[in-house]
Amino acid sequence: MRSHSQVVTEQFGNTAAAYLTSAVHAQGQDLQQLAQIAGAIDQARVLDLGCGGGHVAFAVAPVVASVVAYDLSPQMLEVVAASAAERGLDNLSVQQGSADRLPFADDSFDLVCSRYSAHHWRGLPLALSEALRVLKPGGRLVIIDTAAPEDVLADTYVQAIELLRDTSHVRNVSPGSWRKLLGRAGFAVTGDQHWKLRLEFDSWVARMRTPAAHIAAIHALWDSAPAEVRNYFLLEADHSFSIDVLMLQAIKLG
């Protein structure tokens, strides 16, 4: 029997190179926005929490004093470190660990960012408390993640499809729940943005090496989905669909 941490490490260790080159992860105006946010902080120390392929760290490294790319998967971090060296980003370092147990001192960072990672965190409330702890007073947190619909029917479908595609999936969180979680952790939310992200089906499952039986189950779920669900996710004939993305900005008071 494997623990959730082992499942995450194995899933992303086997697909590390695919996430480095994935257009979904390597592109987006949100990366440019993160670079602008980081660049506005003088000599910023930044933590890319759950860095995956390192795209946030790569985006902010040219405009900050230092950035730590932090992830549970050692293989993912090897890919990030190699790519950082190729790009000449000598202010970028990597460190391995879990989001809910950060090996950093209190008040260590000016900015903590996380992009397309939090839906894999089993201990999300604890991870947010840890992010608060390592931020300096007045420090900023930026969370970007696929989000759950507020509609319960659409939410049921997306959670099922995400888990079939990737067994390391824990839960997409709705915008309302995100605000509650951040408030309970001690953050003050300062802004949010929402958009739809189109996921091309074949590359979406290939990136995670989803087994054929699970792909067939996803097809069956989409094919049997009611009109309300199909319309919500802009479901296409080839089973490509569009998912909600949420970008939340918050600060540590004090």
PDB file of C-alpha atoms in Angstrom:
ATOM      1  CA  MET A   1       0.000   0.000   0.000  1.00  0.00           C
ATOM      2  CA  ARG A   2       1.414   3.376  -1.029  1.00  0.00           C
ATOM      3  CA  SER A   3       0.904   6.624   0.848  1.00  0.00           C
ATOM      4  CA  HIS A   4      -0.485   9.668  -0.947  1.00  0.00           C
ATOM      5  CA  SER A   5       2.988  11.243  -0.914  1.00  0.00           C
ATOM      6  CA  GLN A   6       4.379   8.161  -2.654  1.00  0.00           C
ATOM      7  CA  VAL A   7       1.627   8.299  -5.277  1.00  0.00           C
ATOM      8  CA  VAL A   8       2.380  11.974  -5.992  1.00  0.00           C
ATOM      9  CA  THR A   9       6.125  11.346  -6.180  1.00  0.00           C
ATOM     10  CA  GLU A  10       5.716   8.396  -8.543  1.00  0.00           C
ATOM     11  CA  GLN A  11       3.134  10.086 -10.755  1.00  0.00           C
ATOM     12  CA  PHE A  12       5.150  13.238 -11.291  1.00  0.00           C
ATOM     13  CA  GLY A  13       8.552  11.564 -11.227  1.00  0.00           C
ATOM     14  CA  ASN A  14       7.497   9.526 -14.257  1.00  0.00           C
ATOM     15  CA  THR A  15       6.170  12.561 -16.130  1.00  0.00           C
ATOM     16  CA  ALA A  16       8.627  15.307 -15.116  1.00  0.00           C
ATOM     17  CA  ALA A  17       9.939  16.036 -18.612  1.00  0.00           C
ATOM     18  CA  ALA A  18       6.387  16.222 -20.010  1.00  0.00           C
ATOM     19  CA  TYR A  19       5.467  18.950 -17.513  1.00  0.00           C
ATOM     20  CA  LEU A  20       8.527  21.016 -18.411  1.00  0.00           C
ATOM     21  CA  THR A  21       7.423  21.192 -22.050  1.00  0.00           C
ATOM     22  CA  SER A  22       3.631  21.200 -21.529  1.00  0.00           C
ATOM     23  CA  ALA A  23       2.113  24.254 -23.227  1.00  0.00           C
ATOM     24  CA  VAL A  24      -0.648  24.389 -20.593  1.00  0.00           C
ATOM     25  CA  HIS A  25       1.969  24.857 -17.874  1.00  0.00           C
ATOM     26  CA  ALA A  26       4.751  26.706 -19.723  1.00  0.00           C
ATOM     27  CA  GLN A  27       2.551  29.442 -21.206  1.00  0.00           C
ATOM     28  CA  GLY A  28      -0.015  31.932 -19.965  1.00  0.00           C
ATOM     29  CA  GLN A  29      -0.485  35.598 -19.161  1.00  0.00           C
ATOM     30  CA  ASP A  30      -0.612  34.628 -15.489  1.00  0.00           C
ATOM     31  CA  LEU A  31       3.129  33.858 -15.613  1.00  0.00           C
ATOM     32  CA  GLN A  32       3.784  37.366 -16.907  1.00  0.00           C
ATOM     33  CA  GLN A  33       1.555  38.754 -14.173  1.00  0.00           C
ATOM     34  CA  LEU A  34       3.487  36.805 -11.526  1.00  0.00           C
ATOM     35  CA  ALA A  35       6.728  38.253 -12.863  1.00  0.00           C
ATOM     36  CA  GLN A  36       5.261  41.760 -12.580  1.00  0.00           C
ATOM     37  CA  ILE A  37       4.128  41.123  -9.003  1.00  0.00           C
ATOM     38  CA  ALA A  38       7.538  39.742  -8.028  1.00  0.00           C
ATOM     39  CA  GLY A  39       9.440  42.478  -9.843  1.00  0.00           C
ATOM     40  CA  ALA A  40       7.596  45.179  -7.913  1.00  0.00           C
ATOM     41  CA  ILE A  41       9.097  43.876  -4.630  1.00  0.00           C
ATOM     42  CA  ASP A  42      12.610  45.163  -3.956  1.00  0.00           C
ATOM     43  CA  GLN A  43      15.163  42.323  -3.734  1.00  0.00           C
ATOM     44  CA  ALA A  44      12.407  39.759  -3.300  1.00  0.00           C
ATOM     45  CA  ARG A  45      12.963  36.293  -1.909  1.00  0.00           C
ATOM     46  CA  VAL A  46      10.395  34.017  -3.538  1.00  0.00           C
ATOM     47  CA  LEU A  47       9.136  30.488  -2.861  1.00  0.00           C
ATOM     48  CA  ASP A  48       7.577  28.530  -5.747  1.00  0.00           C
ATOM     49  CA  LEU A  49       5.498  26.090  -3.724  1.00  0.00           C
ATOM     50  CA  GLY A  50       4.785  22.816  -5.516  1.00  0.00           C
ATOM     51  CA  CYS A  51       6.873  24.035  -8.433  1.00  0.00           C
ATOM     52  CA  GLY A  52       6.183  21.156 -10.842  1.00  0.00           C
ATOM     53  CA  GLY A  53       8.068  21.939 -14.053  1.00  0.00           C
ATOM     54  CA  GLY A  54       9.409  25.161 -12.531  1.00  0.00           C
ATOM     55  CA  HIS A  55       7.585  27.612 -14.753  1.00  0.00           C
ATOM     56  CA  VAL A  56       6.791  30.103 -11.979  1.00  0.00           C
ATOM     57  CA  ALA A  57      10.400  30.017 -10.775  1.00  0.00           C
ATOM     58  CA  PHE A  58      11.655  30.542 -14.334  1.00  0.00           C
ATOM     59  CA  ALA A  59       9.269  33.482 -14.835  1.00  0.00           C
ATOM     60  CA  VAL A  60      10.222  35.368 -11.662  1.00  0.00           C
ATOM     61  CA  ALA A  61      13.941  34.538 -11.398  1.00  0.00           C
ATOM     62  CA  PRO A  62      15.103  37.344 -13.735  1.00  0.00           C
ATOM     63  CA  VAL A  63      13.426  40.033 -11.584  1.00  0.00           C
ATOM     64  CA  VAL A  64      14.047  38.848  -7.987  1.00  0.00           C
ATOM     65  CA  ALA A  65      16.992  38.366  -5.649  1.00  0.00           C
ATOM     66  CA  SER A  66      16.374  34.622  -5.242  1.00  0.00           C
ATOM     67  CA  VAL A  67      13.744  31.960  -5.809  1.00  0.00           C
ATOM     68  CA  VAL A  68      13.431  28.485  -4.307  1.00  0.00           C
ATOM     69  CA  ALA A  69      11.655  25.876  -6.456  1.00  0.00           C
ATOM     70  CA  TYR A  70      10.114  23.479  -3.935  1.00  0.00           C
ATOM     71  CA  ASP A  71       8.413  20.193  -4.780  1.00  0.00           C
ATOM     72  CA  LEU A  72       7.726  16.714  -3.439  1.00  0.00           C
ATOM     73  CA  SER A  73       9.163  14.955  -6.504  1.00  0.00           C
ATOM     74  CA  PRO A  74      12.982  14.662  -6.647  1.00  0.00           C
ATOM     75  CA  GLN A  75      12.823  13.791 -10.355  1.00  0.00           C
ATOM     76  CA  MET A  76      10.814  16.942 -11.067  1.00  0.00           C
ATOM     77  CA  LEU A  77      13.401  19.006  -9.209  1.00  0.00           C
ATOM     78  CA  GLU A  78      16.212  17.436 -11.250  1.00  0.00           C
ATOM     79  CA  VAL A  79      14.465  18.610 -14.418  1.00  0.00           C
ATOM     80  CA  VAL A  80      13.967  22.103 -12.967  1.00  0.00           C
ATOM     81  CA  ALA A  81      17.582  22.408 -11.820  1.00  0.00           C
ATOM     82  CA  ALA A  82      18.900  21.301 -15.218  1.00  0.00           C
ATOM     83  CA  SER A  83      16.640  23.742 -17.064  1.00  0.00           C
ATOM     84  CA  ALA A  84      17.588  26.589 -14.697  1.00  0.00           C
ATOM     85  CA  ALA A  85      21.271  25.931 -15.417  1.00  0.00           C
ATOM     86  CA  GLU A  86      20.606  25.969 -19.166  1.00  0.00           C
ATOM     87  CA  ARG A  87      18.837  29.320 -18.778  1.00  0.00           C
ATOM     88  CA  GLY A  88      21.628  30.779 -16.657  1.00  0.00           C
ATOM     89  CA  LEU A  89      19.367  31.353 -13.655  1.00  0.00           C
ATOM     90  CA  ASP A  90      21.984  31.137 -10.922  1.00  0.00           C
ATOM     91  CA  ASN A  91      19.663  32.720  -8.329  1.00  0.00           C
ATOM     92  CA  LEU A  92      17.277  29.744  -8.593  1.00  0.00           C
ATOM     93  CA  SER A  93      17.722  26.835  -6.175  1.00  0.00           C
ATOM     94  CA  VAL A  94      15.674  23.671  -5.666  1.00  0.00           C
ATOM     95  CA  GLN A  95      14.589  21.946  -2.477  1.00  0.00           C
ATOM     96  CA  GLN A  96      12.561  18.792  -1.946  1.00  0.00           C
ATOM     97  CA  GLY A  97       9.695  18.431   0.523  1.00  0.00           C
ATOM     98  CA  SER A  98       5.968  18.501   1.222  1.00  0.00           C
ATOM     99  CA  ALA A  99       3.849  21.653   1.025  1.00  0.00           C
ATOM    100  CA  ASP A 100       2.480  21.087   4.517  1.00  0.00           C
ATOM    101  CA  ARG A 101       5.911  20.846   6.174  1.00  0.00           C
ATOM    102  CA  LEU A 102       8.221  23.600   4.967  1.00  0.00           C
ATOM    103  CA  PRO A 103      11.918  23.431   5.970  1.00  0.00           C
ATOM    104  CA  PHE A 104      12.289  27.215   6.112  1.00  0.00           C
ATOM    105  CA  ALA A 105      12.556  29.658   8.985  1.00  0.00           C
ATOM    106  CA  ASP A 106       9.728  32.001   9.961  1.00  0.00           C
ATOM    107  CA  ASP A 107       9.542  35.241   7.938  1.00  0.00           C
ATOM    108  CA  SER A 108      11.875  33.936   5.198  1.00  0.00           C
ATOM    109  CA  PHE A 109      10.100  35.052   2.015  1.00  0.00           C
ATOM    110  CA  ASP A 110       8.544  38.165   0.519  1.00  0.00           C
ATOM    111  CA  LEU A 111       6.373  36.213  -1.914  1.00  0.00           C
ATOM    112  CA  VAL A 112       5.022  32.650  -1.979  1.00  0.00           C
ATOM    113  CA  CYS A 113       3.512  31.463  -5.263  1.00  0.00           C
ATOM    114  CA  SER A 114       1.809  28.224  -6.219  1.00  0.00           C
ATOM    115  CA  ARG A 115       0.495  27.375  -9.678  1.00  0.00           C
ATOM    116  CA  TYR A 116      -1.498  24.261 -10.654  1.00  0.00           C
ATOM    117  CA  SER A 117      -0.312  22.354  -7.589  1.00  0.00           C
ATOM    118  CA  ALA A 118      -2.674  22.840  -4.642  1.00  0.00           C
ATOM    119  CA  HIS A 119      -5.275  20.343  -5.887  1.00  0.00           C
ATOM    120  CA  HIS A 120      -2.685  17.632  -5.126  1.00  0.00           C
ATOM    121  CA  TRP A 121      -2.157  18.698  -1.497  1.00  0.00           C
ATOM    122  CA  ARG A 122      -3.707  16.387   1.061  1.00  0.00           C
ATOM    123  CA  GLY A 123      -3.076  18.854   3.907  1.00  0.00           C
ATOM    124  CA  LEU A 124      -4.178  22.091   2.261  1.00  0.00           C
ATOM    125  CA  PRO A 125      -5.106  23.998   5.477  1.00  0.00           C
ATOM    126  CA  LEU A 126      -1.750  23.097   7.028  1.00  0.00           C
ATOM    127  CA  ALA A 127       0.085  24.061   3.837  1.00  0.00           C
ATOM    128  CA  LEU A 128      -1.554  27.499   3.927  1.00  0.00           C
ATOM    129  CA  SER A 129      -0.558  27.899   7.582  1.00  0.00           C
ATOM    130  CA  GLU A 130       3.014  26.986   6.647  1.00  0.00           C
ATOM    131  CA  ALA A 131       2.967  29.513   3.802  1.00  0.00           C
ATOM    132  CA  LEU A 132       1.836  32.177   6.267  1.00  0.00           C
ATOM    133  CA  ARG A 133       4.594  31.232   8.696  1.00  0.00           C
ATOM    134  CA  VAL A 134       7.435  31.517   6.175  1.00  0.00           C
ATOM    135  CA  LEU A 135       6.186  34.819   4.763  1.00  0.00           C
ATOM    136  CA  LYS A 136       7.469  38.084   6.194  1.00  0.00           C
ATOM    137  CA  PRO A 137       4.831  40.415   7.703  1.00  0.00           C
ATOM    138  CA  GLY A 138       3.186  42.121   4.757  1.00  0.00           C
ATOM    139  CA  GLY A 139       4.385  39.344   2.455  1.00  0.00           C
ATOM    140  CA  ARG A 140       2.221  38.176  -0.410  1.00  0.00           C
ATOM    141  CA  LEU A 141       0.720  34.845  -1.401  1.00  0.00           C
ATOM    142  CA  VAL A 142      -0.447  34.118  -4.952  1.00  0.00           C
ATOM    143  CA  ILE A 143      -2.370  30.904  -5.627  1.00  0.00           C
ATOM    144  CA  ILE A 144      -3.252  29.839  -9.166  1.00  0.00           C
ATOM    145  CA  ASP A 145      -5.111  26.556  -9.543  1.00  0.00           C
ATOM    146  CA  THR A 146      -7.861  24.790 -11.366  1.00  0.00           C
ATOM    147  CA  ALA A 147     -11.019  25.436  -9.379  1.00  0.00           C
ATOM    148  CA  ALA A 148     -14.120  23.450  -8.533  1.00  0.00           C
ATOM    149  CA  PRO A 149     -17.460  24.779  -9.762  1.00  0.00           C
ATOM    150  CA  GLU A 150     -19.813  26.100  -7.103  1.00  0.00           C
ATOM    151  CA  ASP A 151     -22.513  23.979  -8.783  1.00  0.00           C
ATOM    152  CA  VAL A 152     -22.514  20.586  -7.024  1.00  0.00           C
ATOM    153  CA  LEU A 153     -23.384  18.532 -10.119  1.00  0.00           C
ATOM    154  CA  ALA A 154     -20.578  20.007 -12.215  1.00  0.00           C
ATOM    155  CA  ASP A 155     -18.254  19.636  -9.215  1.00  0.00           C
ATOM    156  CA  THR A 156     -19.023  15.914  -8.913  1.00  0.00           C
ATOM    157  CA  TYR A 157     -18.125  15.330 -12.555  1.00  0.00           C
ATOM    158  CA  VAL A 158     -14.852  17.266 -12.537  1.00  0.00           C
ATOM    159  CA  GLN A 159     -13.594  15.606  -9.342  1.00  0.00           C
ATOM    160  CA  ALA A 160     -14.352  12.146 -10.768  1.00  0.00           C
ATOM    161  CA  ILE A 161     -12.716  12.893 -14.102  1.00  0.00           C
ATOM    162  CA  GLU A 162      -9.637  14.434 -12.472  1.00  0.00           C
ATOM    163  CA  LEU A 163      -9.150  11.405 -10.199  1.00  0.00           C
ATOM    164  CA  LEU A 164      -9.513   8.939 -13.066  1.00  0.00           C
ATOM    165  CA  ARG A 165      -6.955  10.859 -15.081  1.00  0.00           C
ATOM    166  CA  ASP A 166      -4.500  11.262 -12.184  1.00  0.00           C
ATOM    167  CA  THR A 167      -4.671   9.229  -8.972  1.00  0.00           C
ATOM    168  CA  SER A 168      -2.591  11.851  -7.126  1.00  0.00           C
ATOM    169  CA  HIS A 169      -5.511  14.280  -7.432  1.00  0.00           C
ATOM    170  CA  VAL A 170      -7.049  15.287  -4.091  1.00  0.00           C
ATOM    171  CA  ARG A 171      -9.604  18.003  -4.772  1.00  0.00           C
ATOM    172  CA  ASN A 172     -10.243  21.111  -6.814  1.00  0.00           C
ATOM    173  CA  VAL A 173     -11.450  23.789  -4.396  1.00  0.00           C
ATOM    174  CA  SER A 174     -14.238  26.248  -5.189  1.00  0.00           C
ATOM    175  CA  PRO A 175     -13.585  30.016  -5.069  1.00  0.00           C
ATOM    176  CA  GLY A 176     -15.800  30.407  -1.996  1.00  0.00           C
ATOM    177  CA  SER A 177     -13.994  27.618  -0.149  1.00  0.00           C
ATOM    178  CA  TRP A 178     -10.620  29.090  -1.087  1.00  0.00           C
ATOM    179  CA  ARG A 179     -11.543  32.402   0.530  1.00  0.00           C
ATOM    180  CA  LYS A 180     -12.639  30.644   3.713  1.00  0.00           C
ATOM    181  CA  LEU A 181      -9.453  28.568   3.877  1.00  0.00           C
ATOM    182  CA  LEU A 182      -7.221  31.594   3.365  1.00  0.00           C
ATOM    183  CA  GLY A 183      -9.094  33.572   5.994  1.00  0.00           C
ATOM    184  CA  ARG A 184      -8.834  30.761   8.541  1.00  0.00           C
ATOM    185  CA  ALA A 185      -5.093  30.490   7.861  1.00  0.00           C
ATOM    186  CA  GLY A 186      -4.651  34.182   8.674  1.00  0.00           C
ATOM    187  CA  PHE A 187      -4.461  35.746   5.217  1.00  0.00           C
ATOM    188  CA  ALA A 188      -6.329  38.781   3.954  1.00  0.00           C
ATOM    189  CA  VAL A 189      -7.480  38.234   0.364  1.00  0.00           C
ATOM    190  CA  THR A 190      -6.708  41.267  -1.777  1.00  0.00           C
ATOM    191  CA  GLY A 191      -7.896  40.164  -5.206  1.00  0.00           C
ATOM    192  CA  ASP A 192      -9.026  37.336  -7.457  1.00  0.00           C
ATOM    193  CA  GLN A 193      -9.309  36.571 -11.135  1.00  0.00           C
ATOM    194  CA  HIS A 194     -11.134  33.795 -12.980  1.00  0.00           C
ATOM    195  CA  TRP A 195     -10.785  32.323 -16.459  1.00  0.00           C
ATOM    196  CA  LYS A 196     -11.399  29.145 -18.438  1.00  0.00           C
ATOM    197  CA  LEU A 197      -8.519  26.889 -19.497  1.00  0.00           C
ATOM    198  CA  ARG A 198      -9.062  24.615 -22.492  1.00  0.00           C
ATOM    199  CA  LEU A 199      -7.637  21.126 -22.018  1.00  0.00           C
ATOM    200  CA  GLU A 200      -7.026  19.191 -25.230  1.00  0.00           C
ATOM    201  CA  PHE A 201      -8.049  15.690 -24.218  1.00  0.00           C
ATOM    202  CA  ASP A 202      -5.396  13.499 -25.830  1.00  0.00           C
ATOM    203  CA  SER A 203      -2.433  15.535 -24.579  1.00  0.00           C
ATOM    204  CA  TRP A 204      -4.107  15.961 -21.164  1.00  0.00           C
ATOM    205  CA  VAL A 205      -4.209  12.203 -20.540  1.00  0.00           C
ATOM    206  CA  ALA A 206      -0.910  11.486 -22.332  1.00  0.00           C
ATOM    207  CA  ARG A 207       0.945  13.932 -20.060  1.00  0.00           C
ATOM    208  CA  MET A 208      -0.097  11.856 -17.028  1.00  0.00           C
ATOM    209  CA  ARG A 209       0.200   8.471 -18.777  1.00  0.00           C
ATOM    210  CA  THR A 210      -3.394   7.718 -17.838  1.00  0.00           C
ATOM    211  CA  PRO A 211      -4.193   3.981 -18.231  1.00  0.00           C
ATOM    212  CA  ALA A 212      -6.451   2.996 -21.132  1.00  0.00           C
ATOM    213  CA  ALA A 213      -9.153   1.692 -18.769  1.00  0.00           C
ATOM    214  CA  HIS A 214      -9.284   5.058 -16.984  1.00  0.00           C
ATOM    215  CA  ILE A 215      -9.431   6.928 -20.311  1.00  0.00           C
ATOM    216  CA  ALA A 216     -12.391   4.757 -21.312  1.00  0.00           C
ATOM    217  CA  ALA A 217     -14.085   5.571 -17.994  1.00  0.00           C
ATOM    218  CA  ILE A 218     -13.582   9.304 -18.541  1.00  0.00           C
ATOM    219  CA  HIS A 219     -15.048   8.984 -22.037  1.00  0.00           C
ATOM    220  CA  ALA A 220     -18.056   7.172 -20.557  1.00  0.00           C
ATOM    221  CA  LEU A 221     -18.569   9.855 -17.902  1.00  0.00           C
ATOM    222  CA  TRP A 222     -18.426  12.674 -20.434  1.00  0.00           C
ATOM    223  CA  ASP A 223     -20.694  10.822 -22.863  1.00  0.00           C
ATOM    224  CA  SER A 224     -23.317  10.295 -20.150  1.00  0.00           C
ATOM    225  CA  ALA A 225     -23.058  13.808 -18.675  1.00  0.00           C
ATOM    226  CA  PRO A 226     -26.277  15.855 -18.652  1.00  0.00           C
ATOM    227  CA  ALA A 227     -26.575  18.961 -20.778  1.00  0.00           C
ATOM    228  CA  GLU A 228     -25.907  21.290 -17.837  1.00  0.00           C
ATOM    229  CA  VAL A 229     -22.526  19.665 -17.210  1.00  0.00           C
ATOM    230  CA  ARG A 230     -21.563  19.466 -20.893  1.00  0.00           C
ATOM    231  CA  ASN A 231     -22.384  23.138 -21.349  1.00  0.00           C
ATOM    232  CA  TYR A 232     -20.539  24.200 -18.195  1.00  0.00           C
ATOM    233  CA  PHE A 233     -17.287  22.560 -19.320  1.00  0.00           C
ATOM    234  CA  LEU A 234     -17.730  23.493 -22.996  1.00  0.00           C
ATOM    235  CA  LEU A 235     -17.363  19.796 -23.816  1.00  0.00           C
ATOM    236  CA  GLU A 236     -16.185  19.095 -27.384  1.00  0.00           C
ATOM    237  CA  ALA A 237     -16.710  16.109 -29.665  1.00  0.00           C
ATOM    238  CA  ASP A 238     -13.222  14.716 -28.953  1.00  0.00           C
ATOM    239  CA  HIS A 239     -13.804  15.070 -25.164  1.00  0.00           C
ATOM    240  CA  SER A 240     -11.621  18.164 -24.875  1.00  0.00           C
ATOM    241  CA  PHE A 241     -13.100  20.570 -22.324  1.00  0.00           C
ATOM    242  CA  SER A 242     -12.542  23.835 -20.480  1.00  0.00           C
ATOM    243  CA  ILE A 243     -11.960  24.007 -16.743  1.00  0.00           C
ATOM    244  CA  ASP A 244     -12.177  26.927 -14.320  1.00  0.00           C
ATOM    245  CA  VAL A 245      -8.933  28.542 -13.159  1.00  0.00           C
ATOM    246  CA  LEU A 246      -8.697  30.848 -10.149  1.00  0.00           C
ATOM    247  CA  MET A 247      -5.915  33.282  -9.244  1.00  0.00           C
ATOM    248  CA  LEU A 248      -6.047  34.551  -5.671  1.00  0.00           C
ATOM    249  CA  GLN A 249      -3.797  37.197  -4.126  1.00  0.00           C
ATOM    250  CA  ALA A 250      -3.495  37.577  -0.346  1.00  0.00           C
ATOM    251  CA  ILE A 251      -1.238  39.220   2.194  1.00  0.00           C
ATOM    252  CA  LYS A 252       0.085  38.319   5.622  1.00  0.00           C
ATOM    253  CA  LEU A 253      -1.028  40.984   8.037  1.00  0.00           C
ATOM    254  CA  GLY A 254       1.239  42.276  10.767  1.00  0.00           C
TER     255      GLY A 254
END
